[in-house]
Each structure stands twice: as structure tokens, then as C-alpha cells.
Amino acid sequence: MATILAKLPAGMRDDLKEPLGEVYTDPGALLAAADEPIVAVGDIVTYHLLEAGHRPTVAIVDGKTKRERVERDVLDAIEEFDGRIDVANPQSTITDDLLEAIATALADPEPTVVVVDGEEDLASLPAVLAVPDGGSVVYGQPEEGMVLVPVDPGVRERCRTLIGRMQSDLDRIESVLSP
């Protein structure tokens, strides 16, 4: 049973609408600017990176986009990963299972997909905490494109602050993600 370590209060939803990095509509341009390891959060983002010829180090998906089931070709493309971890993560939360999956997938030398039963929308925040400096997190910005987050101490602190403002156990989150 997954333990919820962070829950997004309704009053914070607008705080997460500001992109953490530059928004791209061209996957090739995004990939040219991104550095490894790359963690992709979202089915459509993962699909676009795969279609552009790049398999992210970690993909975190839930089989949905904008709360609707994704198309069959998107699901088929995501099935091509070597490793797979299934986790439960309810809507508007971050669970210990999700965090452990991110850490395990980043440590795996093979590209790994984390398949979420629930919702992966907040996964970009702990992914930024888990990815080493110089790596990249990519997530979807509805109706705009893909956000590239080059990981550095500044963006990591911004994510730490956002998680800390949620109903969360930030110390436990960081301890799960620490190598």
C-alpha cells in the first residue's frame, strides 16, 4: 500500500501553472538543448521524444492525457521500454512508491518506464529533486508544448519549496530520493 507523502492543496493549483523551464513545441529542438539523464513525465511528452528518435532514461506515464485515455499508438510506443515499474499514485499526490520508482529507474542502466495507476501530474517535482545536476526533466504544459527543465541547484530549490508548501513530508521525500 502506497503512503502519500505530499498532497496538493486546491489553493496551490495555480502556483504550478508557471513552467519550470523553457517551453518547446519541436521535440528535436528540445532534445538538442537537453542533457542526460532525461526524465519524461507524461504519455504525450514521452511519445514525442520516442517519435523524435530518443528514448528517455526514465518515462513516467499514466495512460492518460488531459484526464482522457491516450491513443493506441501512444500506448504502443511506450511499451518499447526495456524496464517497467508499476506504482500507485492517486490524483494530486506524491507517494513513496512513486519516489522509490523514480530512484530505482534512474539507477537502472536500461531505459525504464514507470507506469502510474492514478495520476503522474506532480511527478516532475520529485523528478527534479532526483535527477543529478546537468540532467533534464521534460513535462507537458497543456495547450503550449513541452517544458524542458535543466536541473541545477536553483530549480531544485524551487521544486523543494513547492513541495514544502504542500501537505507534505519533505524530509522523507528527500531521503527516499537520495542515493
CSV table of C-alpha atoms in Angstrom, one decimal:
chain,number,residue,atom,x,y,z
A,1,MET,CA,0.0,0.0,0.0
A,2,ALA,CA,1.5,3.3,-1.1
A,3,THR,CA,1.9,6.0,1.5
A,4,ILE,CA,1.1,9.6,0.5
A,5,LEU,CA,4.0,11.9,1.2
A,6,ALA,CA,2.6,15.0,-0.4
A,7,LYS,CA,-0.9,16.2,-1.3
A,8,LEU,CA,-1.6,19.3,-3.4
A,9,PRO,CA,-4.0,21.7,-1.7
A,10,ALA,CA,-6.6,23.1,-4.1
A,11,GLY,CA,-5.3,26.6,-3.4
A,12,MET,CA,-1.9,25.8,-4.8
A,13,ARG,CA,-3.0,24.6,-8.3
A,14,ASP,CA,-2.3,28.0,-9.9
A,15,ASP,CA,1.2,28.0,-8.4
A,16,LEU,CA,2.1,25.0,-10.6
A,17,LYS,CA,0.9,26.6,-13.9
A,18,GLU,CA,4.1,28.6,-14.3
A,19,PRO,CA,6.6,26.5,-16.3
A,20,LEU,CA,9.8,25.5,-14.5
A,21,GLY,CA,11.8,26.0,-17.8
A,22,GLU,CA,11.5,26.9,-21.5
A,23,VAL,CA,8.5,25.6,-23.4
A,24,TYR,CA,9.2,23.8,-26.7
A,25,THR,CA,6.9,22.6,-29.5
A,26,ASP,CA,9.7,20.9,-31.5
A,27,PRO,CA,11.0,17.7,-29.9
A,28,GLY,CA,14.2,18.0,-32.0
A,29,ALA,CA,15.0,21.4,-30.6
A,30,LEU,CA,14.2,20.3,-27.1
A,31,LEU,CA,16.5,17.3,-27.4
A,32,ALA,CA,19.3,19.4,-28.8
A,33,ALA,CA,19.0,21.6,-25.6
A,34,ALA,CA,18.6,18.7,-23.1
A,35,ASP,CA,21.3,16.8,-21.3
A,36,GLU,CA,21.2,13.2,-19.9
A,37,PRO,CA,19.7,11.7,-18.0
A,38,ILE,CA,16.4,12.8,-19.3
A,39,VAL,CA,13.2,12.0,-17.3
A,40,ALA,CA,10.0,12.5,-19.3
A,41,VAL,CA,6.8,13.0,-17.4
A,42,GLY,CA,3.6,12.3,-19.3
A,43,ASP,CA,2.4,10.0,-22.1
A,44,ILE,CA,2.4,12.6,-24.9
A,45,VAL,CA,5.8,14.0,-24.0
A,46,THR,CA,7.3,10.5,-23.9
A,47,TYR,CA,5.6,9.7,-27.2
A,48,HIS,CA,7.0,12.9,-28.9
A,49,LEU,CA,10.6,12.1,-27.6
A,50,LEU,CA,10.3,8.5,-28.9
A,51,GLU,CA,9.0,9.7,-32.2
A,52,ALA,CA,12.0,12.1,-32.4
A,53,GLY,CA,14.2,9.0,-32.0
A,54,HIS,CA,15.2,9.4,-28.4
A,55,ARG,CA,14.3,7.0,-25.6
A,56,PRO,CA,14.4,8.9,-22.3
A,57,THR,CA,16.3,7.4,-19.4
A,58,VAL,CA,13.0,7.4,-17.4
A,59,ALA,CA,9.4,7.9,-18.6
A,60,ILE,CA,6.6,8.4,-16.1
A,61,VAL,CA,3.2,7.7,-17.7
A,62,ASP,CA,-0.4,7.0,-16.6
A,63,GLY,CA,-2.1,6.2,-19.9
A,64,LYS,CA,-4.0,9.5,-20.0
A,65,THR,CA,-3.7,13.0,-21.3
A,66,LYS,CA,-6.0,15.7,-20.0
A,67,ARG,CA,-7.8,13.0,-18.0
A,68,GLU,CA,-8.7,11.1,-21.2
A,69,ARG,CA,-7.3,7.8,-22.3
A,70,VAL,CA,-4.3,8.2,-24.8
A,71,GLU,CA,-4.5,6.8,-28.3
A,72,ARG,CA,-3.3,3.2,-29.0
A,73,ASP,CA,-0.2,4.4,-31.0
A,74,VAL,CA,1.0,6.3,-27.9
A,75,LEU,CA,0.4,3.2,-25.7
A,76,ASP,CA,2.2,1.0,-28.2
A,77,ALA,CA,5.3,3.3,-28.4
A,78,ILE,CA,5.6,3.4,-24.6
A,79,GLU,CA,5.6,-0.4,-24.4
A,80,GLU,CA,9.0,-0.4,-26.1
A,81,PHE,CA,10.9,0.3,-22.9
A,82,ASP,CA,13.3,-2.3,-21.5
A,83,GLY,CA,12.3,-1.9,-17.9
A,84,ARG,CA,8.9,-1.3,-16.3
A,85,ILE,CA,7.9,-0.4,-12.8
A,86,ASP,CA,4.2,-0.2,-11.8
A,87,VAL,CA,3.1,2.1,-9.0
A,88,ALA,CA,0.0,3.5,-7.4
A,89,ASN,CA,-0.2,7.3,-7.1
A,90,PRO,CA,-3.6,8.9,-6.5
A,91,GLN,CA,-4.5,12.2,-8.2
A,92,SER,CA,-2.8,15.3,-6.8
A,93,THR,CA,-0.4,13.3,-4.6
A,94,ILE,CA,3.2,12.1,-4.4
A,95,THR,CA,3.5,8.6,-2.9
A,96,ASP,CA,6.5,6.8,-1.5
A,97,ASP,CA,6.0,4.2,-4.3
A,98,LEU,CA,6.4,6.8,-7.0
A,99,LEU,CA,9.5,8.2,-5.4
A,100,GLU,CA,11.1,4.8,-5.0
A,101,ALA,CA,10.3,4.0,-8.6
A,102,ILE,CA,11.9,7.3,-9.8
A,103,ALA,CA,15.1,6.5,-7.8
A,104,THR,CA,15.2,2.9,-9.0
A,105,ALA,CA,14.6,3.8,-12.6
A,106,LEU,CA,17.3,6.4,-12.6
A,107,ALA,CA,19.8,3.9,-11.1
A,108,ASP,CA,18.9,1.3,-13.8
A,109,PRO,CA,21.3,1.3,-16.8
A,110,GLU,CA,18.3,0.4,-19.1
A,111,PRO,CA,15.6,2.9,-20.1
A,112,THR,CA,12.7,2.4,-17.7
A,113,VAL,CA,9.0,3.3,-17.9
A,114,VAL,CA,7.2,4.0,-14.6
A,115,VAL,CA,3.5,3.2,-15.2
A,116,VAL,CA,1.3,5.0,-12.7
A,117,ASP,CA,-2.1,3.7,-11.6
A,118,GLY,CA,-3.7,7.1,-10.8
A,119,GLU,CA,-2.0,10.3,-11.9
A,120,GLU,CA,1.6,11.3,-12.7
A,121,ASP,CA,1.0,15.1,-12.9
A,122,LEU,CA,3.1,16.0,-9.9
A,123,ALA,CA,6.0,13.6,-10.7
A,124,SER,CA,8.1,16.3,-12.3
A,125,LEU,CA,8.7,17.9,-8.9
A,126,PRO,CA,10.3,14.9,-7.3
A,127,ALA,CA,12.0,14.0,-10.6
A,128,VAL,CA,13.8,17.4,-10.4
A,129,LEU,CA,15.0,16.5,-6.9
A,130,ALA,CA,16.2,13.1,-8.0
A,131,VAL,CA,18.0,13.9,-11.3
A,132,PRO,CA,21.6,14.9,-10.9
A,133,ASP,CA,22.8,18.4,-11.8
A,134,GLY,CA,23.0,18.8,-15.5
A,135,GLY,CA,20.3,16.3,-16.2
A,136,SER,CA,16.9,17.2,-17.6
A,137,VAL,CA,13.2,16.7,-16.7
A,138,VAL,CA,10.6,17.2,-19.5
A,139,TYR,CA,6.9,17.5,-18.9
A,140,GLY,CA,3.8,18.7,-20.8
A,141,GLN,CA,2.4,22.2,-20.5
A,142,PRO,CA,-1.3,21.9,-21.6
A,143,GLU,CA,-2.1,23.7,-24.8
A,144,GLU,CA,1.5,25.0,-25.0
A,145,GLY,CA,4.1,22.3,-25.5
A,146,MET,CA,6.8,20.5,-23.6
A,147,VAL,CA,8.7,22.1,-20.8
A,148,LEU,CA,12.5,21.4,-20.6
A,149,VAL,CA,13.8,21.8,-17.0
A,150,PRO,CA,17.6,21.7,-16.9
A,151,VAL,CA,18.3,20.5,-13.4
A,152,ASP,CA,20.6,22.7,-11.2
A,153,PRO,CA,20.6,23.8,-7.6
A,154,GLY,CA,18.2,26.8,-8.3
A,155,VAL,CA,15.4,24.8,-9.9
A,156,ARG,CA,15.9,22.0,-7.4
A,157,GLU,CA,15.3,24.6,-4.6
A,158,ARG,CA,12.2,25.9,-6.4
A,159,CYS,CA,10.7,22.4,-6.5
A,160,ARG,CA,11.7,21.8,-2.9
A,161,THR,CA,9.9,25.0,-1.9
A,162,LEU,CA,6.8,24.0,-3.9
A,163,ILE,CA,6.7,20.5,-2.3
A,164,GLY,CA,7.3,22.0,1.1
A,165,ARG,CA,4.2,24.3,0.7
A,166,MET,CA,2.0,21.2,0.0
A,167,GLN,CA,0.7,19.0,2.8
A,168,SER,CA,4.0,17.1,2.7
A,169,ASP,CA,6.8,15.3,4.5
A,170,LEU,CA,9.7,16.9,2.6
A,171,ASP,CA,12.4,15.3,4.7
A,172,ARG,CA,11.1,11.8,4.0
A,173,ILE,CA,10.7,12.7,0.3
A,174,GLU,CA,14.3,13.8,0.1
A,175,SER,CA,15.5,10.7,2.0
A,176,VAL,CA,13.8,8.4,-0.4
A,177,LEU,CA,15.3,10.2,-3.4
A,178,SER,CA,18.8,10.5,-2.1
A,179,PRO,CA,21.3,8.0,-3.5
